PDB file of C-alpha atoms in Angstrom:
ATOM      1  CA  MET A   1     154.746 156.586 135.384  1.00  0.00           C
ATOM      2  CA  GLY A   2     158.409 155.410 136.289  1.00  0.00           C
ATOM      3  CA  TRP A   3     161.568 157.596 135.980  1.00  0.00           C
ATOM      4  CA  MET A   4     162.089 156.489 132.393  1.00  0.00           C
ATOM      5  CA  GLY A   5     158.723 157.703 131.337  1.00  0.00           C
ATOM      6  CA  LYS A   6     159.255 161.176 133.233  1.00  0.00           C
ATOM      7  CA  LEU A   7     162.796 161.450 131.418  1.00  0.00           C
ATOM      8  CA  VAL A   8     161.253 160.709 127.910  1.00  0.00           C
ATOM      9  CA  GLY A   9     158.371 163.130 128.691  1.00  0.00           C
ATOM     10  CA  GLY A  10     160.762 165.915 129.983  1.00  0.00           C
ATOM     11  CA  THR A  11     158.876 165.960 133.295  1.00  0.00           C
ATOM     12  CA  ILE A  12     161.554 165.052 135.726  1.00  0.00           C
ATOM     13  CA  GLY A  13     161.655 167.955 138.383  1.00  0.00           C
ATOM     14  CA  PHE A  14     164.506 166.444 140.377  1.00  0.00           C
ATOM     15  CA  ALA A  15     167.241 163.890 139.868  1.00  0.00           C
ATOM     16  CA  PHE A  16     170.494 163.716 141.844  1.00  0.00           C
ATOM     17  CA  GLY A  17     173.967 165.195 142.212  1.00  0.00           C
ATOM     18  CA  GLY A  18     177.419 163.853 142.438  1.00  0.00           C
ATOM     19  CA  PRO A  19     179.383 162.092 139.748  1.00  0.00           C
ATOM     20  CA  LEU A  20     176.387 160.053 138.641  1.00  0.00           C
ATOM     21  CA  GLY A  21     174.290 163.168 138.516  1.00  0.00           C
ATOM     22  CA  ALA A  22     176.900 164.697 136.305  1.00  0.00           C
ATOM     23  CA  ILE A  23     176.718 161.731 133.875  1.00  0.00           C
ATOM     24  CA  PHE A  24     172.841 161.959 133.817  1.00  0.00           C
ATOM     25  CA  GLY A  25     173.007 165.675 133.243  1.00  0.00           C
ATOM     26  CA  ALA A  26     175.602 165.398 130.413  1.00  0.00           C
ATOM     27  CA  ALA A  27     173.785 162.426 128.749  1.00  0.00           C
ATOM     28  CA  PHE A  28     170.408 164.049 128.605  1.00  0.00           C
ATOM     29  CA  GLY A  29     171.031 167.686 128.844  1.00  0.00           C
ATOM     30  CA  HIS A  30     168.872 167.788 131.968  1.00  0.00           C
ATOM     31  CA  ALA A  31     168.628 170.880 134.123  1.00  0.00           C
ATOM     32  CA  PHE A  32     168.345 169.867 137.718  1.00  0.00           C
ATOM     33  CA  ASP A  33     165.855 171.750 139.748  1.00  0.00           C
ATOM     34  CA  THR A  34     166.557 172.431 143.535  1.00  0.00           C
ATOM     35  CA  GLY A  35     165.047 174.584 146.176  1.00  0.00           C
ATOM     36  CA  ALA A  36     162.949 177.381 144.970  1.00  0.00           C
ATOM     37  CA  GLU A  37     163.391 176.302 141.385  1.00  0.00           C
ATOM     38  CA  LEU A  38     161.770 172.857 142.219  1.00  0.00           C
ATOM     39  CA  ASP A  39     158.908 174.619 143.974  1.00  0.00           C
ATOM     40  CA  ALA A  40     158.367 176.937 140.934  1.00  0.00           C
ATOM     41  CA  ALA A  41     158.321 174.022 138.609  1.00  0.00           C
ATOM     42  CA  ALA A  42     155.972 171.899 140.671  1.00  0.00           C
ATOM     43  CA  GLY A  43     153.154 172.479 138.426  1.00  0.00           C
ATOM     44  CA  SER A  44     154.755 171.360 135.242  1.00  0.00           C
ATOM     45  CA  ARG A  45     157.386 168.663 136.489  1.00  0.00           C
ATOM     46  CA  GLN A  46     156.905 165.671 138.591  1.00  0.00           C
ATOM     47  CA  ARG A  47     159.199 164.946 141.507  1.00  0.00           C
ATOM     48  CA  LEU A  48     160.796 161.393 141.569  1.00  0.00           C
ATOM     49  CA  SER A  49     159.523 159.130 144.185  1.00  0.00           C
ATOM     50  CA  THR A  50     162.039 157.388 146.564  1.00  0.00           C
ATOM     51  CA  VAL A  51     161.785 154.203 144.556  1.00  0.00           C
ATOM     52  CA  GLU A  52     162.274 156.027 141.213  1.00  0.00           C
ATOM     53  CA  HIS A  53     165.206 157.778 142.508  1.00  0.00           C
ATOM     54  CA  HIS A  54     166.703 154.469 143.552  1.00  0.00           C
ATOM     55  CA  GLN A  55     165.953 153.109 140.143  1.00  0.00           C
ATOM     56  CA  LEU A  56     167.461 155.981 138.364  1.00  0.00           C
ATOM     57  CA  THR A  57     170.595 155.721 140.555  1.00  0.00           C
ATOM     58  CA  PHE A  58     170.935 152.050 139.852  1.00  0.00           C
ATOM     59  CA  PHE A  59     170.513 152.312 136.136  1.00  0.00           C
ATOM     60  CA  VAL A  60     172.940 155.283 135.618  1.00  0.00           C
ATOM     61  CA  ALA A  61     175.525 153.648 137.920  1.00  0.00           C
ATOM     62  CA  ALA A  62     175.255 150.324 136.084  1.00  0.00           C
ATOM     63  CA  PHE A  63     176.093 151.616 132.837  1.00  0.00           C
ATOM     64  CA  SER A  64     178.551 154.233 133.990  1.00  0.00           C
ATOM     65  CA  MET A  65     180.582 151.570 135.948  1.00  0.00           C
ATOM     66  CA  LEU A  66     180.440 149.140 132.874  1.00  0.00           C
ATOM     67  CA  ALA A  67     181.852 152.046 130.726  1.00  0.00           C
ATOM     68  CA  LYS A  68     184.879 152.338 133.066  1.00  0.00           C
ATOM     69  CA  LEU A  69     185.200 148.508 133.314  1.00  0.00           C
ATOM     70  CA  ALA A  70     185.459 148.504 129.459  1.00  0.00           C
ATOM     71  CA  GLN A  71     188.309 150.946 129.831  1.00  0.00           C
ATOM     72  CA  ALA A  72     190.089 148.983 132.462  1.00  0.00           C
ATOM     73  CA  ASP A  73     192.985 147.920 130.217  1.00  0.00           C
ATOM     74  CA  GLY A  74     193.573 151.334 128.546  1.00  0.00           C
ATOM     75  CA  ARG A  75     191.178 151.136 125.551  1.00  0.00           C
ATOM     76  CA  VAL A  76     187.839 149.891 124.697  1.00  0.00           C
ATOM     77  CA  LYS A  77     187.942 146.986 122.505  1.00  0.00           C
ATOM     78  CA  LYS A  78     185.036 145.879 120.092  1.00  0.00           C
ATOM     79  CA  GLU A  79     184.603 142.607 122.065  1.00  0.00           C
ATOM     80  CA  GLU A  80     184.012 144.578 125.201  1.00  0.00           C
ATOM     81  CA  VAL A  81     181.432 146.731 123.601  1.00  0.00           C
ATOM     82  CA  ASP A  82     179.834 143.791 121.923  1.00  0.00           C
ATOM     83  CA  SER A  83     179.557 142.047 125.466  1.00  0.00           C
ATOM     84  CA  ILE A  84     177.814 145.019 126.983  1.00  0.00           C
ATOM     85  CA  GLN A  85     175.351 145.349 123.971  1.00  0.00           C
ATOM     86  CA  ALA A  86     174.694 141.585 124.467  1.00  0.00           C
ATOM     87  CA  PHE A  87     173.957 142.247 128.036  1.00  0.00           C
ATOM     88  CA  MET A  88     171.446 144.812 127.206  1.00  0.00           C
ATOM     89  CA  GLU A  89     169.757 142.855 124.583  1.00  0.00           C
ATOM     90  CA  ASN A  90     169.934 139.299 125.897  1.00  0.00           C
ATOM     91  CA  ASP A  91     170.141 139.525 129.749  1.00  0.00           C
ATOM     92  CA  LEU A  92     168.060 142.806 130.338  1.00  0.00           C
ATOM     93  CA  ARG A  93     166.069 142.823 126.990  1.00  0.00           C
ATOM     94  CA  LEU A  94     165.845 146.584 127.099  1.00  0.00           C
ATOM     95  CA  ASP A  95     163.189 148.141 124.938  1.00  0.00           C
ATOM     96  CA  GLY A  96     164.118 150.911 122.465  1.00  0.00           C
ATOM     97  CA  GLU A  97     163.933 153.802 124.897  1.00  0.00           C
ATOM     98  CA  SER A  98     165.775 152.045 127.628  1.00  0.00           C
ATOM     99  CA  ARG A  99     168.462 150.792 125.457  1.00  0.00           C
ATOM    100  CA  ASN A 100     169.053 154.345 123.980  1.00  0.00           C
ATOM    101  CA  ALA A 101     169.174 155.625 127.443  1.00  0.00           C
ATOM    102  CA  ALA A 102     171.738 152.939 128.485  1.00  0.00           C
ATOM    103  CA  VAL A 103     173.914 153.610 125.374  1.00  0.00           C
ATOM    104  CA  ASN A 104     173.750 157.274 126.040  1.00  0.00           C
ATOM    105  CA  ILE A 105     174.930 157.001 129.611  1.00  0.00           C
ATOM    106  CA  PHE A 106     177.604 154.303 128.599  1.00  0.00           C
ATOM    107  CA  ARG A 107     178.998 156.626 125.964  1.00  0.00           C
ATOM    108  CA  THR A 108     178.984 159.623 128.179  1.00  0.00           C
ATOM    109  CA  ALA A 109     180.724 157.805 130.965  1.00  0.00           C
ATOM    110  CA  LEU A 110     183.537 156.798 128.734  1.00  0.00           C
ATOM    111  CA  ASN A 111     184.624 160.397 128.198  1.00  0.00           C
ATOM    112  CA  ALA A 112     183.652 161.699 131.552  1.00  0.00           C
ATOM    113  CA  PRO A 113     186.295 162.698 134.328  1.00  0.00           C
ATOM    114  CA  GLY A 114     184.360 160.699 136.876  1.00  0.00           C
ATOM    115  CA  THR A 115     186.239 157.369 137.858  1.00  0.00           C
ATOM    116  CA  PHE A 116     184.875 153.842 138.416  1.00  0.00           C
ATOM    117  CA  ASP A 117     185.624 154.463 142.261  1.00  0.00           C
ATOM    118  CA  ASP A 118     183.601 157.708 142.221  1.00  0.00           C
ATOM    119  CA  PHE A 119     180.648 155.931 140.705  1.00  0.00           C
ATOM    120  CA  ALA A 120     180.929 153.020 143.002  1.00  0.00           C
ATOM    121  CA  GLY A 121     181.173 155.201 146.033  1.00  0.00           C
ATOM    122  CA  GLN A 122     178.047 157.174 145.202  1.00  0.00           C
ATOM    123  CA  PHE A 123     176.208 153.876 144.530  1.00  0.00           C
ATOM    124  CA  TYR A 124     177.284 152.473 147.772  1.00  0.00           C
ATOM    125  CA  GLY A 125     176.059 155.703 149.496  1.00  0.00           C
ATOM    126  CA  GLN A 126     172.687 155.024 148.197  1.00  0.00           C
ATOM    127  CA  PHE A 127     172.387 151.267 148.637  1.00  0.00           C
ATOM    128  CA  HIS A 128     174.624 150.626 151.633  1.00  0.00           C
ATOM    129  CA  HIS A 129     171.712 149.310 153.658  1.00  0.00           C
ATOM    130  CA  GLN A 130     170.493 147.017 150.877  1.00  0.00           C
ATOM    131  CA  PRO A 131     173.166 144.283 150.458  1.00  0.00           C
ATOM    132  CA  GLN A 132     171.082 142.507 147.853  1.00  0.00           C
ATOM    133  CA  MET A 133     171.455 145.634 145.497  1.00  0.00           C
ATOM    134  CA  LEU A 134     175.205 145.628 146.068  1.00  0.00           C
ATOM    135  CA  GLU A 135     175.436 142.036 145.340  1.00  0.00           C
ATOM    136  CA  LEU A 136     173.415 142.425 142.186  1.00  0.00           C
ATOM    137  CA  MET A 137     175.864 145.200 141.015  1.00  0.00           C
ATOM    138  CA  ILE A 138     178.856 142.919 141.677  1.00  0.00           C
ATOM    139  CA  ASP A 139     177.138 140.052 139.832  1.00  0.00           C
ATOM    140  CA  ILE A 140     176.400 142.243 136.832  1.00  0.00           C
ATOM    141  CA  LEU A 141     180.055 143.491 136.711  1.00  0.00           C
ATOM    142  CA  LEU A 142     181.353 139.951 136.857  1.00  0.00           C
ATOM    143  CA  ARG A 143     178.852 138.579 134.340  1.00  0.00           C
ATOM    144  CA  VAL A 144     179.751 141.238 131.727  1.00  0.00           C
ATOM    145  CA  ALA A 145     183.589 140.956 132.390  1.00  0.00           C
ATOM    146  CA  VAL A 146     183.555 137.359 131.614  1.00  0.00           C
ATOM    147  CA  SER A 147     181.170 137.456 128.781  1.00  0.00           C
ATOM    148  CA  ASP A 148     183.848 138.009 126.177  1.00  0.00           C
ATOM    149  CA  GLY A 149     185.507 134.863 127.089  1.00  0.00           C
ATOM    150  CA  ARG A 150     187.897 135.944 129.928  1.00  0.00           C
ATOM    151  CA  MET A 151     188.126 138.405 132.622  1.00  0.00           C
ATOM    152  CA  THR A 152     191.469 140.582 132.424  1.00  0.00           C
ATOM    153  CA  ARG A 153     193.540 141.587 135.467  1.00  0.00           C
ATOM    154  CA  GLY A 154     192.500 145.073 134.894  1.00  0.00           C
ATOM    155  CA  GLU A 155     188.800 144.307 135.023  1.00  0.00           C
ATOM    156  CA  GLU A 156     189.093 142.271 138.272  1.00  0.00           C
ATOM    157  CA  MET A 157     191.196 144.895 139.848  1.00  0.00           C
ATOM    158  CA  LEU A 158     188.356 147.315 139.310  1.00  0.00           C
ATOM    159  CA  ILE A 159     185.674 144.873 140.347  1.00  0.00           C
ATOM    160  CA  LEU A 160     187.681 144.144 143.488  1.00  0.00           C
ATOM    161  CA  SER A 161     187.901 147.864 144.213  1.00  0.00           C
ATOM    162  CA  ALA A 162     184.050 147.976 144.230  1.00  0.00           C
ATOM    163  CA  VAL A 163     184.017 144.914 146.578  1.00  0.00           C
ATOM    164  CA  LYS A 164     186.102 146.929 148.922  1.00  0.00           C
ATOM    165  CA  THR A 165     184.185 150.094 148.567  1.00  0.00           C
ATOM    166  CA  PHE A 166     180.916 148.075 148.966  1.00  0.00           C
ATOM    167  CA  ASN A 167     182.363 146.617 152.242  1.00  0.00           C
ATOM    168  CA  PHE A 168     181.343 143.316 150.488  1.00  0.00           C
ATOM    169  CA  ASN A 169     182.272 140.080 151.939  1.00  0.00           C
ATOM    170  CA  THR A 170     185.353 138.660 149.995  1.00  0.00           C
ATOM    171  CA  LEU A 171     184.277 134.953 150.459  1.00  0.00           C
ATOM    172  CA  ARG A 172     180.836 135.789 148.909  1.00  0.00           C
ATOM    173  CA  TYR A 173     182.768 137.492 145.969  1.00  0.00           C
ATOM    174  CA  GLU A 174     184.657 134.247 145.429  1.00  0.00           C
ATOM    175  CA  GLN A 175     181.472 132.453 145.309  1.00  0.00           C
ATOM    176  CA  LEU A 176     179.976 134.942 142.803  1.00  0.00           C
ATOM    177  CA  LYS A 177     183.033 134.771 140.741  1.00  0.00           C
ATOM    178  CA  SER A 178     182.925 130.980 140.641  1.00  0.00           C
ATOM    179  CA  GLN A 179     179.441 130.997 139.083  1.00  0.00           C
ATOM    180  CA  TYR A 180     181.134 132.311 135.879  1.00  0.00           C
ATOM    181  CA  VAL A 181     184.045 129.893 136.054  1.00  0.00           C
ATOM    182  CA  PRO A 182     183.555 126.110 135.364  1.00  0.00           C
ATOM    183  CA  THR A 183     183.480 124.296 138.763  1.00  0.00           C
ATOM    184  CA  ALA A 184     181.803 121.319 140.350  1.00  0.00           C
ATOM    185  CA  ASP A 185     180.858 123.656 143.199  1.00  0.00           C
ATOM    186  CA  LYS A 186     178.971 126.170 141.209  1.00  0.00           C
ATOM    187  CA  ALA A 187     175.413 125.304 142.616  1.00  0.00           C
ATOM    188  CA  TYR A 188     176.660 125.670 146.058  1.00  0.00           C
ATOM    189  CA  ALA A 189     178.306 129.105 145.145  1.00  0.00           C
ATOM    190  CA  VAL A 190     174.848 130.315 143.856  1.00  0.00           C
ATOM    191  CA  LEU A 191     173.256 129.472 147.390  1.00  0.00           C
ATOM    192  CA  GLY A 192     176.207 131.041 149.193  1.00  0.00           C
ATOM    193  CA  CYS A 193     177.187 127.760 150.926  1.00  0.00           C
ATOM    194  CA  SER A 194     179.800 124.976 150.832  1.00  0.00           C
ATOM    195  CA  PRO A 195     179.752 121.296 149.737  1.00  0.00           C
ATOM    196  CA  ASN A 196     180.945 120.672 153.327  1.00  0.00           C
ATOM    197  CA  ASP A 197     177.857 122.130 154.902  1.00  0.00           C
ATOM    198  CA  SER A 198     175.235 119.859 156.466  1.00  0.00           C
ATOM    199  CA  ASP A 199     171.969 119.419 154.730  1.00  0.00           C
ATOM    200  CA  ASP A 200     170.220 121.651 157.273  1.00  0.00           C
ATOM    201  CA  GLN A 201     172.750 124.476 156.495  1.00  0.00           C
ATOM    202  CA  VAL A 202     172.227 124.126 152.904  1.00  0.00           C
ATOM    203  CA  LYS A 203     168.390 124.386 153.312  1.00  0.00           C
ATOM    204  CA  ARG A 204     168.857 127.393 155.372  1.00  0.00           C
ATOM    205  CA  CYS A 205     171.048 129.125 152.763  1.00  0.00           C
ATOM    206  CA  TYR A 206     168.521 128.176 150.057  1.00  0.00           C
ATOM    207  CA  ARG A 207     165.601 129.590 152.045  1.00  0.00           C
ATOM    208  CA  ARG A 208     167.492 132.818 152.821  1.00  0.00           C
ATOM    209  CA  ARG A 209     168.408 133.346 149.108  1.00  0.00           C
ATOM    210  CA  VAL A 210     164.939 132.739 148.070  1.00  0.00           C
ATOM    211  CA  GLN A 211     163.663 135.306 150.532  1.00  0.00           C
ATOM    212  CA  GLU A 212     166.295 137.857 149.683  1.00  0.00           C
ATOM    213  CA  TYR A 213     166.270 137.661 145.929  1.00  0.00           C
ATOM    214  CA  HIS A 214     162.559 137.104 144.976  1.00  0.00           C
ATOM    215  CA  PRO A 215     162.215 139.570 142.052  1.00  0.00           C
ATOM    216  CA  ASP A 216     159.250 141.414 143.599  1.00  0.00           C
ATOM    217  CA  LYS A 217     161.025 141.997 146.760  1.00  0.00           C
ATOM    218  CA  ILE A 218     164.164 143.256 145.007  1.00  0.00           C
ATOM    219  CA  ALA A 219     162.049 145.596 142.729  1.00  0.00           C
ATOM    220  CA  ALA A 220     160.573 147.137 145.811  1.00  0.00           C
ATOM    221  CA  LYS A 221     164.044 148.050 147.021  1.00  0.00           C
ATOM    222  CA  GLY A 222     164.687 150.113 143.810  1.00  0.00           C
ATOM    223  CA  LEU A 223     165.763 147.788 141.162  1.00  0.00           C
ATOM    224  CA  PRO A 224     164.827 149.497 137.759  1.00  0.00           C
ATOM    225  CA  ASP A 225     162.171 147.680 135.775  1.00  0.00           C
ATOM    226  CA  GLU A 226     164.703 147.411 133.009  1.00  0.00           C
ATOM    227  CA  PHE A 227     166.613 144.855 135.164  1.00  0.00           C
ATOM    228  CA  THR A 228     163.687 142.732 136.303  1.00  0.00           C
ATOM    229  CA  ARG A 229     164.549 140.041 133.846  1.00  0.00           C
ATOM    230  CA  PHE A 230     168.103 139.988 135.205  1.00  0.00           C
ATOM    231  CA  ALA A 231     166.567 139.418 138.790  1.00  0.00           C
ATOM    232  CA  HIS A 232     164.288 136.758 137.512  1.00  0.00           C
ATOM    233  CA  ASP A 233     167.273 134.846 136.001  1.00  0.00           C
ATOM    234  CA  LYS A 234     169.138 135.121 139.251  1.00  0.00           C
ATOM    235  CA  PHE A 235     166.074 133.891 141.142  1.00  0.00           C
ATOM    236  CA  ARG A 236     165.749 130.929 138.706  1.00  0.00           C
ATOM    237  CA  GLU A 237     169.498 130.184 139.194  1.00  0.00           C
ATOM    238  CA  ILE A 238     168.774 129.812 142.865  1.00  0.00           C
ATOM    239  CA  GLN A 239     165.993 127.399 142.328  1.00  0.00           C
ATOM    240  CA  ASP A 240     168.030 125.364 139.720  1.00  0.00           C
ATOM    241  CA  ALA A 241     170.920 125.190 142.205  1.00  0.00           C
ATOM    242  CA  TRP A 242     168.812 123.913 145.010  1.00  0.00           C
ATOM    243  CA  GLU A 243     167.346 121.261 142.753  1.00  0.00           C
ATOM    244  CA  GLN A 244     170.710 120.055 141.682  1.00  0.00           C
ATOM    245  CA  ILE A 245     171.995 119.941 145.217  1.00  0.00           C
ATOM    246  CA  LYS A 246     168.786 118.398 146.523  1.00  0.00           C
ATOM    247  CA  ASP A 247     168.957 115.615 143.905  1.00  0.00           C
ATOM    248  CA  SER A 248     172.709 114.993 144.439  1.00  0.00           C
ATOM    249  CA  ARG A 249     172.182 114.695 148.255  1.00  0.00           C
ATOM    250  CA  GLY A 250     168.932 112.841 148.183  1.00  0.00           C
ATOM    251  CA  ILE A 251     167.108 115.651 150.249  1.00  0.00           C
ATOM    252  CA  LYS A 252     163.385 115.362 150.362  1.00  0.00           C
TER     253      LYS A 252
END
């Protein structure tokens, strides 16, 4: 049973603190157990595994940060809410329970005192040793920001603050961003390389990306099951980019 099942069943005996913990507690009315309380509840509640804890953190952080992203320009517009709902339905294909949880977190975060930077900082504290997870979060923020047709200055300023908090490579950020902007170099951006790189360099980039972003490997690092489709889509983008570059260069 994953963290979502334990949440629905009311059997979570431990979650997490900080600003994301406050969102989780407010969204679900969950009383966190610690210390002696956790020991006393051990017979009736299940403690989250490390992977489940990571999954819960990723899930709550994603929809909390998206809520603050939607508020980047002072008010939440219908187009922005629609784009996030489309992300839930089309990119993640959340089931009923997961979608209700995501909407609950999103709405709670809209009215919470915690800031985008607060959420990003706690997320980085959890995943600073897993660069793929940091990149996936930046990718999600970019994808949703441009899904309503354009990315506003306020939205990009917030995303850039996450880039800074995550100690994320700015060149890699520009490459990710270019995936959502029409450009002849999009395939190279997906692989994290340049049209000026040699065939051998491009091959190395492709192999590294395949190894880093295989969905099974990402899932083992704590990606929630609800985000598995997103990881599969990203993996398929890597394969498609490689085929496009391979054909254009005549690489065998």
